[in-house]
Short mmCIF file of C-alpha atoms and ligand atoms in Angstrom, two decimals:
data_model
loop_
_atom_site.label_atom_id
_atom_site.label_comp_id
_atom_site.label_asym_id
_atom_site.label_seq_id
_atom_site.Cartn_x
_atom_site.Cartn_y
_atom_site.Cartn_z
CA UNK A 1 0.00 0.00 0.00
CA UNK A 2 1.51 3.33 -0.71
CA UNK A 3 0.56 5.91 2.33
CA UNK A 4 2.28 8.78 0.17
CA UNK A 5 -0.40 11.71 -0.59
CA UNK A 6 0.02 13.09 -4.40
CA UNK A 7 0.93 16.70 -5.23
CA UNK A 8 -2.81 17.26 -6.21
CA UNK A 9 -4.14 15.33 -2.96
CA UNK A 10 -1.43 17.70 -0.79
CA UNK A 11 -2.62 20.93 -2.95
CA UNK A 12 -6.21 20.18 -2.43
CA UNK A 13 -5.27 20.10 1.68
CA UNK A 14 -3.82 23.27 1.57
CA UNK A 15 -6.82 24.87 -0.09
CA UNK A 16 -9.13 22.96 2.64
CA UNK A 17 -6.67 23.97 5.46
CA UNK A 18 -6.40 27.52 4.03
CA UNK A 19 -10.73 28.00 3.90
CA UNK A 20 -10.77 26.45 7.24
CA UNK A 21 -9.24 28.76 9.16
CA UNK A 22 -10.01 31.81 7.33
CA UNK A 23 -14.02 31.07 7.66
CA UNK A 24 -14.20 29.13 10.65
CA UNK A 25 -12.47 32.93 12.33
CA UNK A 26 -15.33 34.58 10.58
CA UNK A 27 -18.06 32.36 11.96
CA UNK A 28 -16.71 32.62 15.50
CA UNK A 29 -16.28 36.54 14.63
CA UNK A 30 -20.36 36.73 13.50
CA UNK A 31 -21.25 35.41 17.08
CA UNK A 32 -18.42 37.32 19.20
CA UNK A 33 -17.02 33.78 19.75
CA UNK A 34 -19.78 32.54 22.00
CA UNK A 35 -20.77 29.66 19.61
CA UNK A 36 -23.38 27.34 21.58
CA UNK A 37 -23.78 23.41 21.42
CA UNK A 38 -25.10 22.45 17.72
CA UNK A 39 -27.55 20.29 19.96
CA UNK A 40 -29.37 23.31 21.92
CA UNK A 41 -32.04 25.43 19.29
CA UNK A 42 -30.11 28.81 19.34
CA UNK A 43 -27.03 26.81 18.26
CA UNK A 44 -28.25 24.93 16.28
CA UNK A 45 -29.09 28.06 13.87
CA UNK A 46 -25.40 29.38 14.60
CA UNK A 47 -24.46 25.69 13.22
CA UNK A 48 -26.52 26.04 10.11
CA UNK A 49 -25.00 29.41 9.15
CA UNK A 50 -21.64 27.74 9.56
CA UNK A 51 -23.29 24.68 7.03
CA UNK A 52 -23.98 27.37 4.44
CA UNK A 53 -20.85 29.06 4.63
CA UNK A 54 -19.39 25.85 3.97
CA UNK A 55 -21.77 25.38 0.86
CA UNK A 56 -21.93 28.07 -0.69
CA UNK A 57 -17.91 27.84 -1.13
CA UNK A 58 -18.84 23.49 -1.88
CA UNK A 59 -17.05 22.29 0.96
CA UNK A 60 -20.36 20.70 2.61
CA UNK A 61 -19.97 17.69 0.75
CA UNK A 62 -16.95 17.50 -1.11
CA UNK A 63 -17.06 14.22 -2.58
CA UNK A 64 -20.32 13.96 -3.60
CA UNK A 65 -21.08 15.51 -7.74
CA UNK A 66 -21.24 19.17 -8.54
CA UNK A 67 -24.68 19.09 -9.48
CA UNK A 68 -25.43 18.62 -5.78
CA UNK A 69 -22.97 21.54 -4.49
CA UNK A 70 -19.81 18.76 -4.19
CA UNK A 71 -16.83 19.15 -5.64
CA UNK A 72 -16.44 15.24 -7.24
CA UNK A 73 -13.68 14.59 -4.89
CA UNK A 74 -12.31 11.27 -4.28
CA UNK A 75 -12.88 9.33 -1.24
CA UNK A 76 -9.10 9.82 -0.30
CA UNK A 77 -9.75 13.84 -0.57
CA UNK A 78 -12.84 13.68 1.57
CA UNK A 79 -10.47 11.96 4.30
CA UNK A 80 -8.09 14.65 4.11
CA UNK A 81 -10.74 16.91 3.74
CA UNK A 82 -12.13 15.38 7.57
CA UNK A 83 -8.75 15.30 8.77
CA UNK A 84 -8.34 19.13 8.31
CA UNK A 85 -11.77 20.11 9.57
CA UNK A 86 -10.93 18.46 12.74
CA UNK A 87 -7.73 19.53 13.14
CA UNK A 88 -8.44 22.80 12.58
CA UNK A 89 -11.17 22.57 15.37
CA UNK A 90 -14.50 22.44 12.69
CA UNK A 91 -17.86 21.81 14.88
CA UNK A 92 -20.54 18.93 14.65
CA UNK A 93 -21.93 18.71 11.47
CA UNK A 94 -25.80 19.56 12.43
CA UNK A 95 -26.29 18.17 8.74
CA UNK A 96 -24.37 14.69 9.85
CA UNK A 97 -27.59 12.59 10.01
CA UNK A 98 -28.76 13.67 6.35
CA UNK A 99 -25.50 14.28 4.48
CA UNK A 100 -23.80 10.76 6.36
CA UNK A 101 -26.62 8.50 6.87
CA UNK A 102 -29.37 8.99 4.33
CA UNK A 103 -27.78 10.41 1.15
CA UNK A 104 -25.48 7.14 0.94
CA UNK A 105 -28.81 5.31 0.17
CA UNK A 106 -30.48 7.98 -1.41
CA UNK A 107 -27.40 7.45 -4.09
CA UNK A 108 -28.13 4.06 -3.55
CA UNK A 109 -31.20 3.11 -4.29
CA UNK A 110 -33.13 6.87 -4.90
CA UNK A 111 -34.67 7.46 -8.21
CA UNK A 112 -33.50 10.50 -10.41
CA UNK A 113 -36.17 12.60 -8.94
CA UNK A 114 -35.76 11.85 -5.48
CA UNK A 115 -31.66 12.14 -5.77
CA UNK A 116 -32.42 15.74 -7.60
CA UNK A 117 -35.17 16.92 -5.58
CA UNK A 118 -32.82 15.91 -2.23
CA UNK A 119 -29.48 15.80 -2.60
CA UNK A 120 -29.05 19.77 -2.81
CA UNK A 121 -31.39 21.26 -0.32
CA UNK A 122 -29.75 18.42 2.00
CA UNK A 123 -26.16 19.71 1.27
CA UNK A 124 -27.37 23.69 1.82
CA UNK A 125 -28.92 22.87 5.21
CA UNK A 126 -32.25 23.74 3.67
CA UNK A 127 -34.10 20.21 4.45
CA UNK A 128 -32.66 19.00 7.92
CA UNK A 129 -32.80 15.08 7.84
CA UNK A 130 -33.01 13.26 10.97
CA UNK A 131 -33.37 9.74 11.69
CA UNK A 132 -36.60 7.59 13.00
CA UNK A 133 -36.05 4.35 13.27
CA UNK A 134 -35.91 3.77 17.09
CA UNK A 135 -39.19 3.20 19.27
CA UNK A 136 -39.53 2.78 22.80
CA UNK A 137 -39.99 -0.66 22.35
CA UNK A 138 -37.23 -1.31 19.47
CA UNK A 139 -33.92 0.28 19.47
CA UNK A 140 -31.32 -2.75 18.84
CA UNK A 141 -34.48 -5.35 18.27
CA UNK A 142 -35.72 -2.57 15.09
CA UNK A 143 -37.64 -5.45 13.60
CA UNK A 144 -39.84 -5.69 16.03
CA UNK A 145 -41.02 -1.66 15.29
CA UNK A 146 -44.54 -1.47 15.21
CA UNK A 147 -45.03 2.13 13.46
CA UNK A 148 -47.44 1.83 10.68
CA UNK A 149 -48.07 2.81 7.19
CA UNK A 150 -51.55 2.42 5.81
CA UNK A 151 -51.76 2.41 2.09
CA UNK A 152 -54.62 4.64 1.07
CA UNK A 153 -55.95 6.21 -1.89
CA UNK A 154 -53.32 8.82 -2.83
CA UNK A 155 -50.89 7.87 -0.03
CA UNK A 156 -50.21 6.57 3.23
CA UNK A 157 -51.87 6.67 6.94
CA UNK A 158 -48.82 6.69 9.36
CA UNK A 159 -49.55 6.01 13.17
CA UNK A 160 -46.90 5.48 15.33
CA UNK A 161 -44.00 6.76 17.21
CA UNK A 162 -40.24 6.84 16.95
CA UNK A 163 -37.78 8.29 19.82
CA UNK A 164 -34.17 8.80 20.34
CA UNK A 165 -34.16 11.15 17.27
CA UNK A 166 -31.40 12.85 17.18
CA UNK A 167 -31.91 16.86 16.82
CA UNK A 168 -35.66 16.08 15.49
CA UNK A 169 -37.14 19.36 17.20
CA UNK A 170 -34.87 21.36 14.97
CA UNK A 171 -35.22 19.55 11.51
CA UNK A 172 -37.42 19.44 8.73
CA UNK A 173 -37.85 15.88 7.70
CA UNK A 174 -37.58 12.52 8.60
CA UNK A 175 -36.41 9.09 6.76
CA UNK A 176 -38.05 6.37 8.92
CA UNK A 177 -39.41 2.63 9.05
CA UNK A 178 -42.46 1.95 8.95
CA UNK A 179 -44.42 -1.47 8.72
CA UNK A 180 -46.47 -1.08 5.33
CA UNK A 181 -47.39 -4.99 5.86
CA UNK A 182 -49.80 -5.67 8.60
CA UNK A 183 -49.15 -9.62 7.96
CA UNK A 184 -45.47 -9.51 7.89
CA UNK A 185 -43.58 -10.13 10.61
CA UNK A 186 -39.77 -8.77 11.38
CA UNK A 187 -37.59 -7.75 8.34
CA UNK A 188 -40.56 -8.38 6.22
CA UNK A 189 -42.59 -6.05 4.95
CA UNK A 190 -41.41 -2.78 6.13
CA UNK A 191 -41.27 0.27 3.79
CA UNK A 192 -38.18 3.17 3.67
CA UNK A 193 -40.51 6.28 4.09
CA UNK A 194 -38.92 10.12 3.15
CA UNK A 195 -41.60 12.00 6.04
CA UNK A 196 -42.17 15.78 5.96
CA UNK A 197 -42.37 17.07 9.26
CA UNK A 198 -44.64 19.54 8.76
CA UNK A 199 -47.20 16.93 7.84
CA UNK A 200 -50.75 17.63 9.57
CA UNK A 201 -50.76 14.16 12.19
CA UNK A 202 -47.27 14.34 13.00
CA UNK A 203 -46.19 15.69 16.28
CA UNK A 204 -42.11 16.20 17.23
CA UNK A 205 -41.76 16.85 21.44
CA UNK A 206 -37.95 17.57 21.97
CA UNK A 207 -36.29 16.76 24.93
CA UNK A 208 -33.05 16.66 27.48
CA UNK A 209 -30.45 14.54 27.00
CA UNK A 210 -28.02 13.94 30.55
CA UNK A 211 -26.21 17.38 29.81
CA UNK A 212 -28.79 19.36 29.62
CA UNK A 213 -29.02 19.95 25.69
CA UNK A 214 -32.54 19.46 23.84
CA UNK A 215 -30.91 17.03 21.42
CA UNK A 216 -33.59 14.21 21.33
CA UNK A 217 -37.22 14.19 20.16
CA UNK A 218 -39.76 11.90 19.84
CA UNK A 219 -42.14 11.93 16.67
CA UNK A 220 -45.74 10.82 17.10
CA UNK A 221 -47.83 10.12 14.17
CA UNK A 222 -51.47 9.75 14.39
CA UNK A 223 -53.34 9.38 11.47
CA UNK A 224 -50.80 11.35 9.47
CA UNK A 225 -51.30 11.62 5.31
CA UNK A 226 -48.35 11.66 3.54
CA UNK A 227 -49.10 11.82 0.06
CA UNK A 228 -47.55 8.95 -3.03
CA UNK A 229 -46.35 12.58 -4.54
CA UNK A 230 -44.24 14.81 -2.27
CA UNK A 231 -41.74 17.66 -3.53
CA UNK A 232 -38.92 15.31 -4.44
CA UNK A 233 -41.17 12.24 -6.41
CA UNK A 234 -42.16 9.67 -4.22
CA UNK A 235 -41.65 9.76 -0.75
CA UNK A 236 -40.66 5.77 -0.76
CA UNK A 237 -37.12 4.74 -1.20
CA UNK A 238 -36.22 1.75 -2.15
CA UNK A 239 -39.37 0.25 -3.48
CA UNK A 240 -42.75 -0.52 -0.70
CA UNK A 241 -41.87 -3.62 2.16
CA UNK A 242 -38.62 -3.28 0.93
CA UNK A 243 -37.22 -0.84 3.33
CA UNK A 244 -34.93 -3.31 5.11
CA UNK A 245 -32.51 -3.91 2.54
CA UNK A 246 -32.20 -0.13 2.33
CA UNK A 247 -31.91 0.34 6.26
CA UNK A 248 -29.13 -2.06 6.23
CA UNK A 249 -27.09 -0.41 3.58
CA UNK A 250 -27.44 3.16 5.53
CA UNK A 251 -26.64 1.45 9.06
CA UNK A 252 -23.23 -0.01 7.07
CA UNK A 253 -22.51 3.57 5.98
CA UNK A 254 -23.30 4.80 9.67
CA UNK A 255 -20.82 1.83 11.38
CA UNK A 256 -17.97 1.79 8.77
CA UNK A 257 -17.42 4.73 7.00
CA UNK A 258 -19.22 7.66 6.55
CA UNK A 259 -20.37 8.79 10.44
CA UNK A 260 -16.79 8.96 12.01
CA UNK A 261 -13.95 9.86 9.80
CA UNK A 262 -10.43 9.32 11.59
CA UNK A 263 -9.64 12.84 11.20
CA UNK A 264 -12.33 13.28 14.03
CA UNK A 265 -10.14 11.21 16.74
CA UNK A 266 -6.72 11.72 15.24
CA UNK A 267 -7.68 15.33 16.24
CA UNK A 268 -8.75 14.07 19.87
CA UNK A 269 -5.66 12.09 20.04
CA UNK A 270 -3.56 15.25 19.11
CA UNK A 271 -5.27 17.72 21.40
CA UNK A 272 -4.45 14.22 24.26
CA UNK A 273 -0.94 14.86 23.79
CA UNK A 274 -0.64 18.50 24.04
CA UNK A 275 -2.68 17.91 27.59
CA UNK A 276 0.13 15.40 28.32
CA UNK A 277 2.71 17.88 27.48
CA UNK A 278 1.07 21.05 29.54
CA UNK A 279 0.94 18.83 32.72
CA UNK A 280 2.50 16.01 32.69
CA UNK A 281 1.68 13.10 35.04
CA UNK A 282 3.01 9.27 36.32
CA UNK A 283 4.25 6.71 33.86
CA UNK A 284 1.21 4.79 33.97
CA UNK A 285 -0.68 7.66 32.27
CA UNK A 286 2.08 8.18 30.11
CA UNK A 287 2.08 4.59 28.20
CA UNK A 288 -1.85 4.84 28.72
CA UNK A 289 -1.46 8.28 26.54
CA UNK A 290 0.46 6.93 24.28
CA UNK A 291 -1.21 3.51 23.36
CA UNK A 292 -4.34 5.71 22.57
CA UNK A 293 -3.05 8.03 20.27
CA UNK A 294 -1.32 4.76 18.32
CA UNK A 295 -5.02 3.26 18.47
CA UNK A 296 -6.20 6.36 16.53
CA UNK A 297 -3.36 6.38 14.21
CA UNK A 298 -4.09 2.78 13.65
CA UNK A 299 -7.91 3.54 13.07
CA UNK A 300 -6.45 5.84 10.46
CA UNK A 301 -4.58 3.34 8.70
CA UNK A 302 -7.27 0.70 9.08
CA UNK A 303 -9.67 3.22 7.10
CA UNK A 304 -7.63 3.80 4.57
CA UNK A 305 -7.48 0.15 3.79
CA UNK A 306 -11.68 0.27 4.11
CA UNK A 307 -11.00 3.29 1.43
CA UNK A 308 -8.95 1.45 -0.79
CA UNK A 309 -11.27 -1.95 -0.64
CA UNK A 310 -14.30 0.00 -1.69
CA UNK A 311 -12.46 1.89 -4.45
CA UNK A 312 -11.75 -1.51 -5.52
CA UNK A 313 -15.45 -2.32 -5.37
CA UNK A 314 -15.02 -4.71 -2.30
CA UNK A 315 -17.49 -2.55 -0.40
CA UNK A 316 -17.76 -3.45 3.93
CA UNK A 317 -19.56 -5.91 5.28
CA UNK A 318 -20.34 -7.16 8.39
CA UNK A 319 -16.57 -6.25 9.79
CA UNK A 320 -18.21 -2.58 10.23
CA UNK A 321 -19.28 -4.15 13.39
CA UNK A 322 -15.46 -4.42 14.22
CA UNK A 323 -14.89 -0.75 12.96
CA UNK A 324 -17.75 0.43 15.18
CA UNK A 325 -16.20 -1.11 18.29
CA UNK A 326 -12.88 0.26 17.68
CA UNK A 327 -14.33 4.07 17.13
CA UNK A 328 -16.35 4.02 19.93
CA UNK A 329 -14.19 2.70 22.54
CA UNK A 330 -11.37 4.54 21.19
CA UNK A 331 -13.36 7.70 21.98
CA UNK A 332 -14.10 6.65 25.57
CA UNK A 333 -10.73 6.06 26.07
CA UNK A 334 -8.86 9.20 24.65
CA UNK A 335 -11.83 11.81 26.50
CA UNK A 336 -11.31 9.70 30.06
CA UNK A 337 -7.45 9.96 29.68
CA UNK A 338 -7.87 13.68 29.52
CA UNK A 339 -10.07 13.61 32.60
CA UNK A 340 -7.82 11.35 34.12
CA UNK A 341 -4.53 14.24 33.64
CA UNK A 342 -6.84 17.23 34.25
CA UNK A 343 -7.70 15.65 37.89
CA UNK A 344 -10.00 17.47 39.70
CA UNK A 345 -9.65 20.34 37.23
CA UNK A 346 -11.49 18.75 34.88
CA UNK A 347 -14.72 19.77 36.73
CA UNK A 348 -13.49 23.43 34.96
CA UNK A 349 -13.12 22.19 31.70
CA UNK A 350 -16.11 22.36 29.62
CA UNK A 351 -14.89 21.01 25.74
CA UNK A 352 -13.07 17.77 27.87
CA UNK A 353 -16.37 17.17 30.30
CA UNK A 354 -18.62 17.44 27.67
CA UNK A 355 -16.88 15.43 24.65
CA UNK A 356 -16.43 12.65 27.37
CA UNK A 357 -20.43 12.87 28.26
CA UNK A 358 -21.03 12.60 24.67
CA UNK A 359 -18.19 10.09 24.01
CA UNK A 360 -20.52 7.59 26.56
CA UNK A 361 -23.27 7.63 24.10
CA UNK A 362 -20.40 5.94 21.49
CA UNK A 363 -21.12 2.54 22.41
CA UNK A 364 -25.21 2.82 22.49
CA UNK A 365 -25.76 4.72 18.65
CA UNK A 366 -25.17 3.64 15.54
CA UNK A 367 -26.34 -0.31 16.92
CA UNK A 368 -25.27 -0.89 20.71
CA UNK A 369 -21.80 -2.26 21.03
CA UNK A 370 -22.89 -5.68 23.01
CA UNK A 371 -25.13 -6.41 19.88
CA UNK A 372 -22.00 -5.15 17.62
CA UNK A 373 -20.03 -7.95 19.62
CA UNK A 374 -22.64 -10.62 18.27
CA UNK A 375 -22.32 -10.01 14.86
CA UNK A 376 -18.99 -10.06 14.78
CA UNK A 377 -19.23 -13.16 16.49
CA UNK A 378 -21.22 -14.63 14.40
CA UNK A 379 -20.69 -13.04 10.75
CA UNK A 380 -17.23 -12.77 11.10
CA UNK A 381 -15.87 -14.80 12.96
CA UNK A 382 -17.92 -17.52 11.85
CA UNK A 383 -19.38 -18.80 15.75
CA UNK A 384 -22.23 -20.85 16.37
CA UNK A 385 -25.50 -18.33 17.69
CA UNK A 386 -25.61 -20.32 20.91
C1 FAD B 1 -26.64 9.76 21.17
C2 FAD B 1 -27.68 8.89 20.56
C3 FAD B 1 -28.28 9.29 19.37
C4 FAD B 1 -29.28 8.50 18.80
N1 FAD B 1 -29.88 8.96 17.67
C5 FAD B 1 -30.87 8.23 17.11
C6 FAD B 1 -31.55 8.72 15.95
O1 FAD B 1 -31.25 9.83 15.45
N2 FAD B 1 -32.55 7.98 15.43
C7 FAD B 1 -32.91 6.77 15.94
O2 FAD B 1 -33.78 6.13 15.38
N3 FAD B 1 -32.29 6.27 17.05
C8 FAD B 1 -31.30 6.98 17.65
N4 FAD B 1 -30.68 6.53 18.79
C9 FAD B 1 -31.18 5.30 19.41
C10 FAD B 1 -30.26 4.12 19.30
O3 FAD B 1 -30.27 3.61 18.00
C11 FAD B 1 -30.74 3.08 20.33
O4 FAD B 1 -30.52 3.63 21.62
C12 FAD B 1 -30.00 1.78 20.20
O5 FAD B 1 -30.36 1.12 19.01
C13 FAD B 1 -30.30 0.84 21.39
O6 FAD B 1 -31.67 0.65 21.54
P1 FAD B 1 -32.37 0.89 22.96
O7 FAD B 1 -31.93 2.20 23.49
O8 FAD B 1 -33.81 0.64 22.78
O9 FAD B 1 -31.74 -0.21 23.92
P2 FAD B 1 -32.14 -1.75 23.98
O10 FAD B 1 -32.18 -2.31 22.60
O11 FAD B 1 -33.34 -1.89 24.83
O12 FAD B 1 -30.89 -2.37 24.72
C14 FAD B 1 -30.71 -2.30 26.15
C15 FAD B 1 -29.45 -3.05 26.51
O13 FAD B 1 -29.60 -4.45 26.16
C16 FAD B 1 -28.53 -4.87 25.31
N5 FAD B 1 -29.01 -5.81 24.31
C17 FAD B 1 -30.14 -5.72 23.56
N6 FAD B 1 -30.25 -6.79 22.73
C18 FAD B 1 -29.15 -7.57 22.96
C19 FAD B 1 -28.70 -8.80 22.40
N7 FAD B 1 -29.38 -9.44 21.44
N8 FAD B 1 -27.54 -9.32 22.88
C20 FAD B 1 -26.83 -8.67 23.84
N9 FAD B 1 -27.23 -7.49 24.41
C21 FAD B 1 -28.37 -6.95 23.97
C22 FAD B 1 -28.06 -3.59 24.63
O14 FAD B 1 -26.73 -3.71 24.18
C23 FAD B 1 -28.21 -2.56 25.75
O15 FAD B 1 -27.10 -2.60 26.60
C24 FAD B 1 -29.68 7.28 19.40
C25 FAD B 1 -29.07 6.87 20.59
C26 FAD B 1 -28.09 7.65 21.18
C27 FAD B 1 -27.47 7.20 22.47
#
């Protein structure tokens, strides 16, 4: 494998490195530097003037075509293009659930329409996408969702409701699953459906998550009409009861790939290390330190081989499982260490406290980590299910 970057690869870091800094000064400028969590409502909207900045100059979504504000870049630019956003300190993509999770199917399996009618107003933050597939009584068990969608004449009857929806109260649609076959049972029979919020029936209740932040919702639907014919074509994706296959191919995006980049812990692993160097501390921590960062660095490497495989068209399968385990834990680990050398001054150090609060959630999104361990133990590793 050759790890060397080319001199277009390097040029096109310098130009990301370069518009970085410049705009993300600006942004902080525009709000006198008191820049809120993306997760709260007023920052939120400070977030989504920081999304447009970054698409109006088509550095939302730089790998994805021009036609849809990208810039056609390779996968290996939109790694270096991650790897300078967070190094140069870049906050949570509000946009991550959309531009991440759903356009990777809408690519997929979308018709023309829906890809055109999308794609864009997704990119310029002007449809916010959020998730809703959990439901109080199916989060890692999402088969058994009970969520329904009628077929009527002209549309669908959705009742239901889905929780744990990351940012819902602030965004504008939904993609969800719903079960469009009464007499189906589990993966059967459950339709992909593109939801606008504003849909009379449809209710979205934000609330707290443990630090305080309104970044959950739930989403009730009672009785709600959403039409075969929305603004973007049809508001199914992925063909009706198919909606499983299409889940599955946006949960592999949200394990393996797409959801954390390396640049994102490479930076935490950096920022580690200077804390080591300020203050110092006993051996222990030291070698503790130290295995982390290589654990990142490692997670770097290890993506790039994920990179090169699905260049190659070997695209990742169930070892995203194995990818998921490594991110998460990895991000426990680095935020504890830095609670660990901070000591009791951590309690004064809100970016460190609160990246660790949100680092806990790691090993519960994106498919808990105990049910991660399963299919690893089964799908890769080949194990018997009992
Ligand atoms: C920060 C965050 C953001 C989220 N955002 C979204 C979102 O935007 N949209 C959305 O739809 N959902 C979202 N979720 C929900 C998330 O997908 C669920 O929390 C997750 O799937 C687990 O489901 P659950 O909470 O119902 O726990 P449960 O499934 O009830 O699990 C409870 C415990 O039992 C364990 N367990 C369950 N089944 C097994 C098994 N077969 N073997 C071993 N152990 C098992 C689990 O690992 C866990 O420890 C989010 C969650 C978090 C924490």
């Amino acid at each position: 494998m050759d790890l060397t970057w080319t001199d277009a690869e390097e040029a096109f870091r310098a130009d990301a490195r370069t518009w970085l800094v410049d705009h993300l000064a600006e942004w902080h400028d525009r709000f006198d530097g008191d820049i809120r969590s993306g997760d709260t409502r007023d920052g939120f909207a400070q977030h989504l003037v920081w999304e447009r900045m970054l698409f109006d100059d088509r550095w939302a979504v730089v790998s994805w075509p021009e036609a849809y504000g990208g810039r056609d870049a390779s996968l290996w630019e939109w790694l270096i293009f991650e790897e300078e956003y967070y190094r140069s300190g870049g906050p949570q993509r509000v946009t991550q659930n959309g531009i991440f999770l759903l356009a990777p199917s809408i690519f997929e399996f979308g018709t023309e329409e829906q890809q055109n009618g999308i794609l864009r107003r997704m990119a310029a933050g002007d449809d916010l996408w959020c998730q809703g597939w959990s439901e109080p009584n199916a989060g890692s068990d999402l088969a058994s969702l009970r969520s329904r969608a009628t077929k009527v004449d002209g549309g669908w009857r959705l009742n239901g409701q889905k929780t744990w929806t990351t940012r819902g109260a602030f965004c504008t649609h939904l993609f969800g699953l719903f079960r469009s076959d009464p007499e189906s049972e589990r993966h059967k029979g459950l339709t992909y459906l593109l939801v606008p919020l504003d849909l009379d029936g449809v209710t979205v209740r934000g609330f707290s998550r443990l630090d305080g932040d309104e970044g959950f919702a739930e989403v009730f639907f009672e009785d709600a009409f959403l039409p075969d014919e929305v603004a973007y074509g049809s508001p199914v994706l992925g063909g009706v009861d198919g909606g499983w296959g299409v889940a599955m191919a946006t949960t592999s995006s949200e394990r393996g790939l797409t959801l954390r980049s390396p640049g994102r812990f490479m930076a935490t692993a950096d920022r580690l290390l200077e804390l080591w160097k300020e203050r110092g501390g006993p051996a222990q921590l030291r070698d503790r330190v130290v295995d982390a960062w290589l654990r990142a660095e490692a997670y770097r490497v290890q993506t790039l081989q994920t990179v090169t495989n699905t260049i190659e068209g070997r695209p990742a399968g169930a070892e995203t499982s194995l990818v998921k385990l490594w991110w998460s834990e990895l991000d426990v680990e680095l935020h504890e260490l830095a609670l660990d050398l901070l000591g009791e001054d951590a309690e004064l150090d809100g970016p460190w406290v609160k990246g660790w609060q949100f680092s806990l959630s790691g090993p519960i999104y994106a498919g808990t980590n105990e049910v991660q361990r399963n299919i690893a133990a089964e799908r890769v590793l080949g194990l018997p299910r009992r």
